[in-house]
JSON list of C-alpha atoms in Angstrom, two decimals:
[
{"chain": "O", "resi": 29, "resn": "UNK", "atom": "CA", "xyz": [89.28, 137.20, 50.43]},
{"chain": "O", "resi": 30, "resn": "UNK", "atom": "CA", "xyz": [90.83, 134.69, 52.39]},
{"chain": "O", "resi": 31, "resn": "UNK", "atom": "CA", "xyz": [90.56, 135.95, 56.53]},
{"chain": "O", "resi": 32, "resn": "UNK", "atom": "CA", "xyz": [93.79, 136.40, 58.01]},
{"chain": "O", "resi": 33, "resn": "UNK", "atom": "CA", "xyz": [94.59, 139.82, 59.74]},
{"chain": "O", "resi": 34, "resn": "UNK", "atom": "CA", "xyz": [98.05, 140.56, 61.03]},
{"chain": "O", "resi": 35, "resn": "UNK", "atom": "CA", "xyz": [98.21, 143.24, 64.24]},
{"chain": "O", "resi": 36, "resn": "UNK", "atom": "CA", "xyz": [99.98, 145.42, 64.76]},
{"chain": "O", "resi": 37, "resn": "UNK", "atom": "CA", "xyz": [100.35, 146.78, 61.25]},
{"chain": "O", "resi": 38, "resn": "UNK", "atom": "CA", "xyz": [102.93, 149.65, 62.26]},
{"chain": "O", "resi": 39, "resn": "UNK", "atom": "CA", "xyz": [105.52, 149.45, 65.01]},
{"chain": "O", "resi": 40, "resn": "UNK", "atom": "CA", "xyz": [108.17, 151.45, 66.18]},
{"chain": "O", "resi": 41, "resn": "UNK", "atom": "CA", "xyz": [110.53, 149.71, 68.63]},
{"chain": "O", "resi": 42, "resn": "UNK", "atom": "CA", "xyz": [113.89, 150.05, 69.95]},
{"chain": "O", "resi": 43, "resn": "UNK", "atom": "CA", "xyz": [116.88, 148.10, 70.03]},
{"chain": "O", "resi": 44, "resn": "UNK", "atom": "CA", "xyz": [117.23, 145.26, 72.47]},
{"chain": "O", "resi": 45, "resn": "UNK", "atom": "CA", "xyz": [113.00, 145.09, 73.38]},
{"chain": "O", "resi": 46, "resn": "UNK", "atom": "CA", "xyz": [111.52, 142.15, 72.89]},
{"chain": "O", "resi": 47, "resn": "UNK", "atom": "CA", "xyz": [108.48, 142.57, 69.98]},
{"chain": "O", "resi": 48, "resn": "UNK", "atom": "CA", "xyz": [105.64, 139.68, 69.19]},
{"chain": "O", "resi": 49, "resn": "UNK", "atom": "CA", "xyz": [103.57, 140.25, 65.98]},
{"chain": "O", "resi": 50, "resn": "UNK", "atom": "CA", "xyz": [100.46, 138.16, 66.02]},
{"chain": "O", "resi": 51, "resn": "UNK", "atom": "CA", "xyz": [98.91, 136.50, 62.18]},
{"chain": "O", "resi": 52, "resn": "UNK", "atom": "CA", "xyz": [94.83, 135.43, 63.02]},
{"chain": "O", "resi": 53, "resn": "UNK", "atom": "CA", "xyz": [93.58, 133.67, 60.19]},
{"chain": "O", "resi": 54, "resn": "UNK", "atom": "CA", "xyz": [89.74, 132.49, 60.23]},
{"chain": "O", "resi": 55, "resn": "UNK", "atom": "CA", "xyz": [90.22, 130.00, 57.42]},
{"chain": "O", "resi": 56, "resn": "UNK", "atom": "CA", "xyz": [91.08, 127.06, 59.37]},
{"chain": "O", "resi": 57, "resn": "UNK", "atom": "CA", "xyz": [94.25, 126.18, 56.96]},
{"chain": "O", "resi": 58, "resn": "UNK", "atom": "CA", "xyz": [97.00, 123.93, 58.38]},
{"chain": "O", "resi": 59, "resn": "UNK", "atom": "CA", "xyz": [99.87, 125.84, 57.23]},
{"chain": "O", "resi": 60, "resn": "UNK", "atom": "CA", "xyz": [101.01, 129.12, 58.32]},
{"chain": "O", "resi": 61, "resn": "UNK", "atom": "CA", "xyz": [104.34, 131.11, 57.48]},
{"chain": "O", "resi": 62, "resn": "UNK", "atom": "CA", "xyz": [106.43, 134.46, 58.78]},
{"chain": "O", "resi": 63, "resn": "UNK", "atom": "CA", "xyz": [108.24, 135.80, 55.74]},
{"chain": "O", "resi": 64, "resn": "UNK", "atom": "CA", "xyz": [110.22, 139.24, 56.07]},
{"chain": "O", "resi": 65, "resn": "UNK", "atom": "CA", "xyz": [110.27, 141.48, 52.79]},
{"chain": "O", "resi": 66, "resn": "UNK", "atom": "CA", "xyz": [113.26, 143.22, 52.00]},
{"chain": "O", "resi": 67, "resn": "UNK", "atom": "CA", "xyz": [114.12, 145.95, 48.97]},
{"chain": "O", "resi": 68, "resn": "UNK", "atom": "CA", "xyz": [116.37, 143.99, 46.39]},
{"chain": "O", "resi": 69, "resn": "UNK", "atom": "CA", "xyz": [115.49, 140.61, 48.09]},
{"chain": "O", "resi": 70, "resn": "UNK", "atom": "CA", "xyz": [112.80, 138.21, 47.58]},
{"chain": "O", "resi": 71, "resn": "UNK", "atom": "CA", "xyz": [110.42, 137.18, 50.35]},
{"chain": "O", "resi": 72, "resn": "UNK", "atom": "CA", "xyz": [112.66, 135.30, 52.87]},
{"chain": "O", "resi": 73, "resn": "UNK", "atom": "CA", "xyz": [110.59, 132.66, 55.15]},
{"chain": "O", "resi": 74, "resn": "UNK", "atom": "CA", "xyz": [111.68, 133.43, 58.16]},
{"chain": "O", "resi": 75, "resn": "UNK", "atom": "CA", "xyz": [109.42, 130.14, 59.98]},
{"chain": "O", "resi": 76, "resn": "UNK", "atom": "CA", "xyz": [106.71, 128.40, 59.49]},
{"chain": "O", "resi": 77, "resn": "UNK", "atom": "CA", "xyz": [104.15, 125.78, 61.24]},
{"chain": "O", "resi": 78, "resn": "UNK", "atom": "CA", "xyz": [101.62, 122.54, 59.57]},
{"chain": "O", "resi": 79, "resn": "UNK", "atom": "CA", "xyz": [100.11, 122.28, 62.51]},
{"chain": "O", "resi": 80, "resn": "UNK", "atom": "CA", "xyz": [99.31, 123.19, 66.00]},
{"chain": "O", "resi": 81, "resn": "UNK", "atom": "CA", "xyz": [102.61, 122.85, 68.23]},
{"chain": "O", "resi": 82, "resn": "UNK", "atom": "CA", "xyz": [104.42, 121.83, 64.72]},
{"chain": "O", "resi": 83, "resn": "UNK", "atom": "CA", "xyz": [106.51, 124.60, 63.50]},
{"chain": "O", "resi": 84, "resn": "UNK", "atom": "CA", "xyz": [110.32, 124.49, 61.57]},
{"chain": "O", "resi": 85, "resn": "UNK", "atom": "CA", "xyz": [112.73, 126.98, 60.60]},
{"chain": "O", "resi": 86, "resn": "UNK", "atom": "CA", "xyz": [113.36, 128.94, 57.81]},
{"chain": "O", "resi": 87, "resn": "UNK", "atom": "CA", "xyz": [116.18, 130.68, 55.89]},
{"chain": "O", "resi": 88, "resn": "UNK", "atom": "CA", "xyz": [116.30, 133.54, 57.63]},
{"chain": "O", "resi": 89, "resn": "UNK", "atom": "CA", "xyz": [115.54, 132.05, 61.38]},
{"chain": "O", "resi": 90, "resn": "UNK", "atom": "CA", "xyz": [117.96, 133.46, 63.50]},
{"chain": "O", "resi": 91, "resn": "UNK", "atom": "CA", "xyz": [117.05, 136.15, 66.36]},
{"chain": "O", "resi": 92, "resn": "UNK", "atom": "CA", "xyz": [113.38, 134.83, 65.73]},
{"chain": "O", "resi": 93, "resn": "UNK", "atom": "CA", "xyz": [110.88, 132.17, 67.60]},
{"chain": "O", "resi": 94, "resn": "UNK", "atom": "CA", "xyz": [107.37, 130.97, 66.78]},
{"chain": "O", "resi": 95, "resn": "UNK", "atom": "CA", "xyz": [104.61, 129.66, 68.91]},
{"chain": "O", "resi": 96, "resn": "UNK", "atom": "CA", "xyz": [101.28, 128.20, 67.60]},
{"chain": "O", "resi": 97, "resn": "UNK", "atom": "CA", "xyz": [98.78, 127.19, 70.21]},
{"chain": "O", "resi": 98, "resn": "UNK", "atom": "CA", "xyz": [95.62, 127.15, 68.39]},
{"chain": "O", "resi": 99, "resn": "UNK", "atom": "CA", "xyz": [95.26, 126.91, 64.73]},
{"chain": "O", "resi": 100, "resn": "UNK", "atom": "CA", "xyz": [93.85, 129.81, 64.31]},
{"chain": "O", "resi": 101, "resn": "UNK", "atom": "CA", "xyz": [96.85, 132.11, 65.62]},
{"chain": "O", "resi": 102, "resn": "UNK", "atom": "CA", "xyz": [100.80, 131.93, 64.91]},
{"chain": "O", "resi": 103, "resn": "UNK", "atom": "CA", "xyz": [102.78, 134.45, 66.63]},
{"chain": "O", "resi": 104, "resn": "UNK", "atom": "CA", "xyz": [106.29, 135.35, 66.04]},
{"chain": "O", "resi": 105, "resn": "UNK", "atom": "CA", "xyz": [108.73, 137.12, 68.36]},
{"chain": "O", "resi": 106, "resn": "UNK", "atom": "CA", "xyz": [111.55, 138.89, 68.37]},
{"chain": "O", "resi": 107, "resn": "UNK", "atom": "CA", "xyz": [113.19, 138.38, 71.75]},
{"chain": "O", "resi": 108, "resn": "UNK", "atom": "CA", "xyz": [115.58, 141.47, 71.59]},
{"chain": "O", "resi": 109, "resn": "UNK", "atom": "CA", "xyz": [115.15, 143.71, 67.87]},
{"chain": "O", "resi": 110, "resn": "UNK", "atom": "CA", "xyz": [118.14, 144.84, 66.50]},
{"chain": "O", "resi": 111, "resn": "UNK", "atom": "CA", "xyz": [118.17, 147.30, 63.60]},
{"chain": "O", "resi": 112, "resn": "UNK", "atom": "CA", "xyz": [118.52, 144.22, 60.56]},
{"chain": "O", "resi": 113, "resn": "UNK", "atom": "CA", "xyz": [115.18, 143.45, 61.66]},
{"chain": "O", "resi": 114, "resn": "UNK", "atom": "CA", "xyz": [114.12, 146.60, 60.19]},
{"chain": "O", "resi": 115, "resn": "UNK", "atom": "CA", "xyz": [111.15, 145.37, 57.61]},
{"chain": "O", "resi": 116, "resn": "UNK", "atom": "CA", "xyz": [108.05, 144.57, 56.49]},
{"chain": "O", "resi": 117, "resn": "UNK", "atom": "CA", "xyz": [106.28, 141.08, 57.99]},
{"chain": "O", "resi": 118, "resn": "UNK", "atom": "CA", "xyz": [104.15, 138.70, 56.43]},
{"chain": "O", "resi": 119, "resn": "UNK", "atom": "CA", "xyz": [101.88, 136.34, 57.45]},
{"chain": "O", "resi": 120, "resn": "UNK", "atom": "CA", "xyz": [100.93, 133.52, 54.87]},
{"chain": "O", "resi": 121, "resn": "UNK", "atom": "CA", "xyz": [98.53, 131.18, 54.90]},
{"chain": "O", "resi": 122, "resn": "UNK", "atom": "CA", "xyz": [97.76, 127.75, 52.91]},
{"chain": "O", "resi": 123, "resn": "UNK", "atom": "CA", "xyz": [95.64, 124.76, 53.06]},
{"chain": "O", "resi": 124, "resn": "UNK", "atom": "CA", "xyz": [97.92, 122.32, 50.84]},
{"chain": "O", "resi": 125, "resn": "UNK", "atom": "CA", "xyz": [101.34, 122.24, 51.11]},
{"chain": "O", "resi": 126, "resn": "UNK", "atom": "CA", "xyz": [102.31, 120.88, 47.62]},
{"chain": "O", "resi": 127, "resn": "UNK", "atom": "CA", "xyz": [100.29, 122.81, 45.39]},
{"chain": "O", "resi": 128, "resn": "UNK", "atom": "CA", "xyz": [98.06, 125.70, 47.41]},
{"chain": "O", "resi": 129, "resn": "UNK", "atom": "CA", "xyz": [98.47, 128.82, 46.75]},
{"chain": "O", "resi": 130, "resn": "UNK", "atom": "CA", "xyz": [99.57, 131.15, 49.68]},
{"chain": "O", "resi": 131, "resn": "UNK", "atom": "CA", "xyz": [97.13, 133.84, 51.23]},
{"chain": "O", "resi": 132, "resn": "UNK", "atom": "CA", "xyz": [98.94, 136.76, 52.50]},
{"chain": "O", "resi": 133, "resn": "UNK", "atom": "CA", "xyz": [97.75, 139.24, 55.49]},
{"chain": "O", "resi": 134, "resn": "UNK", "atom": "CA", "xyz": [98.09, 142.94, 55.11]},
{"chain": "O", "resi": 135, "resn": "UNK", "atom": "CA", "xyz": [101.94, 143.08, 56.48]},
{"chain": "O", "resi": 136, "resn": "UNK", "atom": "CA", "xyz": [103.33, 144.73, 59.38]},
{"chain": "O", "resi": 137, "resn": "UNK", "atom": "CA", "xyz": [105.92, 147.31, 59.30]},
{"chain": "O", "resi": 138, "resn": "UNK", "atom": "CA", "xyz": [108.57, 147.15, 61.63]},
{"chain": "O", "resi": 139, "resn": "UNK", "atom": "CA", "xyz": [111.31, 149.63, 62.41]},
{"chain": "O", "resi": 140, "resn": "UNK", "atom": "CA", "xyz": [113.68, 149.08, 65.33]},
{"chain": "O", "resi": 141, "resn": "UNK", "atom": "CA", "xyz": [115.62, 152.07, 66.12]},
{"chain": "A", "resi": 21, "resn": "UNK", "atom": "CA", "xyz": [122.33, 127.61, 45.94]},
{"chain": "A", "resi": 22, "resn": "UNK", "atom": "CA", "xyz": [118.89, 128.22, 44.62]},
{"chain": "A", "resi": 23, "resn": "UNK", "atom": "CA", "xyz": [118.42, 131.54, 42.79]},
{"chain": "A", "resi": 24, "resn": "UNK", "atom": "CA", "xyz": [115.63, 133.15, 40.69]},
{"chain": "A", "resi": 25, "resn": "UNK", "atom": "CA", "xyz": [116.12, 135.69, 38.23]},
{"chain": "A", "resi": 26, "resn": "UNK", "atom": "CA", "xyz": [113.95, 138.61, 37.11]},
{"chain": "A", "resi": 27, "resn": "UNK", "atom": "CA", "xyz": [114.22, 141.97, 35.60]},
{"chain": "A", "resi": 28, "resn": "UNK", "atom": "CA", "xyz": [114.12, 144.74, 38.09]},
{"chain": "A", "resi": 29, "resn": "UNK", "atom": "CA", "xyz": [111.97, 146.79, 36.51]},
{"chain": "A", "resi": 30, "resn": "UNK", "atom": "CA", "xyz": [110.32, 147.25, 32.82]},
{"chain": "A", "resi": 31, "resn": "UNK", "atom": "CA", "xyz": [107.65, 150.17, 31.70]},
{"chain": "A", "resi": 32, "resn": "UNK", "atom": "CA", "xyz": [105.35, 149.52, 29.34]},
{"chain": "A", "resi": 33, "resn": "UNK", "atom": "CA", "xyz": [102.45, 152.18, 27.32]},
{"chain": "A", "resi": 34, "resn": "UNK", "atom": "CA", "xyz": [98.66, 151.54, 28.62]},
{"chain": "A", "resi": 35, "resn": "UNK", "atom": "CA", "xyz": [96.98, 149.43, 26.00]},
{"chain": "A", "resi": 36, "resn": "UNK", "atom": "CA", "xyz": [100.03, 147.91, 25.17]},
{"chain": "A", "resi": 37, "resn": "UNK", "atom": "CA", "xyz": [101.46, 144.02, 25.80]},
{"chain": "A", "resi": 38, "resn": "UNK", "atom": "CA", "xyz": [104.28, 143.54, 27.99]},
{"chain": "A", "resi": 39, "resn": "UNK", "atom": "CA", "xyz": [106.47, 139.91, 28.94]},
{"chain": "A", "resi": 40, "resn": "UNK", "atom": "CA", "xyz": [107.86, 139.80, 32.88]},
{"chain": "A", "resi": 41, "resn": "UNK", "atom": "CA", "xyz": [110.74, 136.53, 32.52]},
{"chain": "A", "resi": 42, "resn": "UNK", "atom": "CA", "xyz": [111.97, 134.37, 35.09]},
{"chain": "A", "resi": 43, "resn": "UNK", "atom": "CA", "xyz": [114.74, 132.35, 35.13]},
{"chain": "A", "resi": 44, "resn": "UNK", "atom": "CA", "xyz": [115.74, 129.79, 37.91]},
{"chain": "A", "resi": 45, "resn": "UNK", "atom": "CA", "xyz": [117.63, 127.22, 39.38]},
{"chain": "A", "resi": 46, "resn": "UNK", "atom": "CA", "xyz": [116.71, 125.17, 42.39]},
{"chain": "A", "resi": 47, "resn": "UNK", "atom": "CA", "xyz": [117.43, 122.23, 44.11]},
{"chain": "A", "resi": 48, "resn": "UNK", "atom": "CA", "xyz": [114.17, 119.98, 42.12]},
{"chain": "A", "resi": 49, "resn": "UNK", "atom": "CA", "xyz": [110.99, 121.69, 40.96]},
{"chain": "A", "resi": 50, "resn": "UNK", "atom": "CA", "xyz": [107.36, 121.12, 42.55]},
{"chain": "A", "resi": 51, "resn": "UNK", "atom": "CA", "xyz": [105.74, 124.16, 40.55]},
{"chain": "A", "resi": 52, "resn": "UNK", "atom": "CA", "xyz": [106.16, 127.87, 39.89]},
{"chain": "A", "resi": 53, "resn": "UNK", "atom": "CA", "xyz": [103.71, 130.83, 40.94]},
{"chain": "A", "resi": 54, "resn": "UNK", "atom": "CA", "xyz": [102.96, 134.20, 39.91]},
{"chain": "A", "resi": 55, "resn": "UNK", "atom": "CA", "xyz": [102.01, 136.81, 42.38]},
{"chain": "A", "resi": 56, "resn": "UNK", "atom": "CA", "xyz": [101.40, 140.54, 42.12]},
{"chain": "A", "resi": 57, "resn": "UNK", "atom": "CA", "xyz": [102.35, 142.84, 44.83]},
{"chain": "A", "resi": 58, "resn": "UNK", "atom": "CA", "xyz": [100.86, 147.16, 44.82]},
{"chain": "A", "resi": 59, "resn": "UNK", "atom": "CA", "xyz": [102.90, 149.08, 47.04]},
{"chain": "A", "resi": 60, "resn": "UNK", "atom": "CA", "xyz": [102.72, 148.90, 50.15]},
{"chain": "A", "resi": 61, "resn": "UNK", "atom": "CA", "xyz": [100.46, 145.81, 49.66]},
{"chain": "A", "resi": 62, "resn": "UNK", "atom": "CA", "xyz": [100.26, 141.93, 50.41]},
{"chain": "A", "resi": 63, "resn": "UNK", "atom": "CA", "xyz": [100.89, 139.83, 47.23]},
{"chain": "A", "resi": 64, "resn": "UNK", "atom": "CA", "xyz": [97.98, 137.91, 46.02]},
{"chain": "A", "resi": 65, "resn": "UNK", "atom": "CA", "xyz": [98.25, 134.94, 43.36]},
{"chain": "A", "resi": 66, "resn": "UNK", "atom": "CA", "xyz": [98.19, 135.63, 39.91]},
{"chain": "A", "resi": 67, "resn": "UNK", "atom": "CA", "xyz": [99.31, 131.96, 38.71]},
{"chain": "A", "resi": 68, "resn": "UNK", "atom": "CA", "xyz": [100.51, 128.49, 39.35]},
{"chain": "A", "resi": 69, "resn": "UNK", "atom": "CA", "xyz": [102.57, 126.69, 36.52]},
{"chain": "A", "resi": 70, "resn": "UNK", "atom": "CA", "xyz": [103.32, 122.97, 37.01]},
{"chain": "A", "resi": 71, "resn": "UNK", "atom": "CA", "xyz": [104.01, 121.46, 33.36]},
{"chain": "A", "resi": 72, "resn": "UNK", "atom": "CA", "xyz": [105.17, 122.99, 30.56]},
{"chain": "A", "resi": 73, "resn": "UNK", "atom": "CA", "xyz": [103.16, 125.13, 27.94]},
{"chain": "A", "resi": 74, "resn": "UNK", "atom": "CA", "xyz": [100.62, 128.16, 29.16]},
{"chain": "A", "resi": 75, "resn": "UNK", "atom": "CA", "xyz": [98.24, 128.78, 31.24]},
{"chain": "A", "resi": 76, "resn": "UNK", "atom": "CA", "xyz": [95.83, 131.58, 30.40]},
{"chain": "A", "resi": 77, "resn": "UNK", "atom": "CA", "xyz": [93.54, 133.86, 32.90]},
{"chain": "A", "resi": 78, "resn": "UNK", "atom": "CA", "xyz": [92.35, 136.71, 31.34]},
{"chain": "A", "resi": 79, "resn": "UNK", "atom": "CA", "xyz": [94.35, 139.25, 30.06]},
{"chain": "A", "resi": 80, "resn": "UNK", "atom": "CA", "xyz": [97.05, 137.19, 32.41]},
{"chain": "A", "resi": 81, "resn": "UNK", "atom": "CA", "xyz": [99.06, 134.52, 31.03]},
{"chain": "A", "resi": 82, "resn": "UNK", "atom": "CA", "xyz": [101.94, 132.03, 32.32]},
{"chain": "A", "resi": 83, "resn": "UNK", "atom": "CA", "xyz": [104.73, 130.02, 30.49]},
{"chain": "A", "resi": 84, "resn": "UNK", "atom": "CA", "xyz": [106.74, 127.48, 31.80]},
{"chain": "A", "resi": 85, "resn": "UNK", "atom": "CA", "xyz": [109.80, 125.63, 30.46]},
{"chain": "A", "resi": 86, "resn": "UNK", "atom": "CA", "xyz": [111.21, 123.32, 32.79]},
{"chain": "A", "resi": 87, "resn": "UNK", "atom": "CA", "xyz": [113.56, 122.18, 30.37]},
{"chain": "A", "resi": 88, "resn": "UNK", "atom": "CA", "xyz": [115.06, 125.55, 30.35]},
{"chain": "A", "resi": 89, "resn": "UNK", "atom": "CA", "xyz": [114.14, 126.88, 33.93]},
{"chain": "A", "resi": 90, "resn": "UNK", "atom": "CA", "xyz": [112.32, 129.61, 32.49]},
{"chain": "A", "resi": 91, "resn": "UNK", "atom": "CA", "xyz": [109.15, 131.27, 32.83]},
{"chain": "A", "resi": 92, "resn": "UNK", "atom": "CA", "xyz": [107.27, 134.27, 31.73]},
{"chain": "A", "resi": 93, "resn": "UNK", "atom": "CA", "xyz": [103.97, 136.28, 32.57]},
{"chain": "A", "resi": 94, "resn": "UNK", "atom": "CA", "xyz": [102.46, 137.83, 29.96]},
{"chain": "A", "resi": 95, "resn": "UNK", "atom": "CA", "xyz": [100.21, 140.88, 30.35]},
{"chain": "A", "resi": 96, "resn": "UNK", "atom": "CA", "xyz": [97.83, 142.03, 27.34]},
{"chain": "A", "resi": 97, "resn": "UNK", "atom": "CA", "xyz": [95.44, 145.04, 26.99]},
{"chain": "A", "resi": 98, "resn": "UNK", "atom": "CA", "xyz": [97.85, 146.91, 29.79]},
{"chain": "A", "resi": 99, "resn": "UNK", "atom": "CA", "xyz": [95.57, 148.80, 32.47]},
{"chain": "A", "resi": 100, "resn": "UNK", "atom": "CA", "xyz": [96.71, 152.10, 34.59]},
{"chain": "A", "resi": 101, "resn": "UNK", "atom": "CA", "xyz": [96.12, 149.35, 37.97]},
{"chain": "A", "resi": 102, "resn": "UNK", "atom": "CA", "xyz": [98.69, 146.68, 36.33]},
{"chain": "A", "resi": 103, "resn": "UNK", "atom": "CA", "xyz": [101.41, 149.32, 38.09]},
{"chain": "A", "resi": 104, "resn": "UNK", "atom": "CA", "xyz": [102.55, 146.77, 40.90]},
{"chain": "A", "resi": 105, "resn": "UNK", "atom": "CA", "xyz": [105.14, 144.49, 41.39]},
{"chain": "A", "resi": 106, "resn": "UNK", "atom": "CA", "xyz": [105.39, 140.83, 40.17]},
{"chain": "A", "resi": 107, "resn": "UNK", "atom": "CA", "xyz": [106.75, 138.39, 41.91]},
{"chain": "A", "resi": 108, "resn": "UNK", "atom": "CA", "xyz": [108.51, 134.72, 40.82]},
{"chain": "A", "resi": 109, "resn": "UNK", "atom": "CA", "xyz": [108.47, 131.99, 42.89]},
{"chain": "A", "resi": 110, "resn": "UNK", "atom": "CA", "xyz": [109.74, 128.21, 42.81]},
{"chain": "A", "resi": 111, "resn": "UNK", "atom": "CA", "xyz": [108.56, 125.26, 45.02]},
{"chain": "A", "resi": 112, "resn": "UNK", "atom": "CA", "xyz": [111.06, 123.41, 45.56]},
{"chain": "A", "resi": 113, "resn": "UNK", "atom": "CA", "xyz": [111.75, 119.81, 46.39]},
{"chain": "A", "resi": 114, "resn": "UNK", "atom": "CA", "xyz": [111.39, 120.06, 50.08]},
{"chain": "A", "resi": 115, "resn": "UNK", "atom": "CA", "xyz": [108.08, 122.15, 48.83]},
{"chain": "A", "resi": 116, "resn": "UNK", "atom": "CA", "xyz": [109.74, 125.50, 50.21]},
{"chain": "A", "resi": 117, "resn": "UNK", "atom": "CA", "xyz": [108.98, 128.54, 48.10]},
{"chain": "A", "resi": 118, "resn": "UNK", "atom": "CA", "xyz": [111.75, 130.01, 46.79]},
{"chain": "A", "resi": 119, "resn": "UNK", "atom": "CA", "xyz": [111.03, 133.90, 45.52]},
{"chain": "A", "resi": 120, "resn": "UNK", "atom": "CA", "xyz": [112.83, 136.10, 42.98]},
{"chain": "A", "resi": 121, "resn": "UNK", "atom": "CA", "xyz": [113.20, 139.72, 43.87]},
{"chain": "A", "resi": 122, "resn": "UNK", "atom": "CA", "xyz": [110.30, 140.98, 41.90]},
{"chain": "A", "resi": 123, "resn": "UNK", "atom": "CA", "xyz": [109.99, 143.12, 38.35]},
{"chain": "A", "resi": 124, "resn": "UNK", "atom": "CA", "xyz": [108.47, 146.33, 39.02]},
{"chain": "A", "resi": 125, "resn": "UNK", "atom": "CA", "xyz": [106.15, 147.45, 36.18]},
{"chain": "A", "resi": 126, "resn": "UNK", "atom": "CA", "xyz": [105.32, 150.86, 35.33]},
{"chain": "A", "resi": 127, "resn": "UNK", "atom": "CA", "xyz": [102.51, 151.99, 33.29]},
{"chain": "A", "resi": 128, "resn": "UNK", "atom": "CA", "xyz": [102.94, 155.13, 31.13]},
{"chain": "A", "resi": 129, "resn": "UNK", "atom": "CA", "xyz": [99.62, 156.64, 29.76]}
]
């Protein structure tokens, strides 16, 4: 199994804090992505980086930022919740960009009350 | 606007063989995946389709038919753990991943 861990896995937040959910991987791939999951929609990528300081936005971008220092972590915040951003977070992982697969962490549930 | 299609749900008998379709239409096409998702799971890759015809893994098989922006997985020798949901997606030609809703399958004994 490919070694990415996503903390925290359950959060329960209020509207207007600010929230950062943190993706680790250990695999030493270049690209990393922040999708939300949604019942009756698709994954939505919300951003994503290919490389250290190199990230770009997403469909779903708005009321989110992304920071990647190191490789190994990619964070993504939430600089004041608000109730639509309600759902389940994933972090994804992949070493090519035009034909790797994705590796997935665990998800982390959000609700913002 | 780039859209994939899949069935909701289907339910299928244990032991039977059951076809999840996809249908889409995106702005070009730089391969198609198949991922399966449990409940309250990550989704982990079942299959990558870039040319036409079938790929086979298993009791797991893909189609793809560019021509008709269509693609089916096709499960055989249905298990109780097949219960999960399966999830389309399309690389595009910015090579963004564009992902249907996802079929939930059930498994009836």
């Amino acid at each position: 199994d490919a070694g990415i861990t996503q903390s925290p896995r359950h959060k329960v937040t209020e509207t207007g804090t600010p929230v950062t959910l943190r993706c680790h991987q250990t695999e030493n791939h270049r690209y990393m992505y922040w999708y939300r999951q949604d019942p009756g929609h698709g994954l939505r990528l919300i951003h994503y980086s290919y490389g250290v300081k190199d990230t770009d936005k997403g469909e779903v971008s708005d009321g989110y930022s992304v920071s990647r220092s190191k490789t190994e972590d990619f964070l993504l915040t939430l600089e004041s919740a608000t109730s639509s951003q309600t759902s389940v977070y994933f972090c994804a992982i992949s070493e090519d960009e035009e034909t790797g697969e994705l590796f997935f962490g665990e998800g982390s549930r959000l609700t913002v009350l | 606007g780039q859209n994939i299609d899949q069935p909701t749900e289907m339910t299928a008998t244990e032991g039977a063989i059951v076809q999840i379709n996809c249908t889409y239409q995106t702005s070009g096409f730089n391969g198609l995946f198949w991922y399966q998702q449990h409940a309250g799971e990550a989704p982990t890759f079942l299959s990558y389709n870039v040319l036409d015809g079938l790929e086979e893994k298993g009791r797991f098989s893909s189609f793809l038919s560019r021509s008709k922006g269509y693609s089916y997985l096709l499960l055989k020798e249905l298990q109780m753990k097949d219960s999960a949901s399966y999830l389309c997606a399309v690389r595009d030609s910015n090579y963004q991943l564009i992902w249907g809703a996802g079929t939930k399958l059930i498994i009836k004994p």
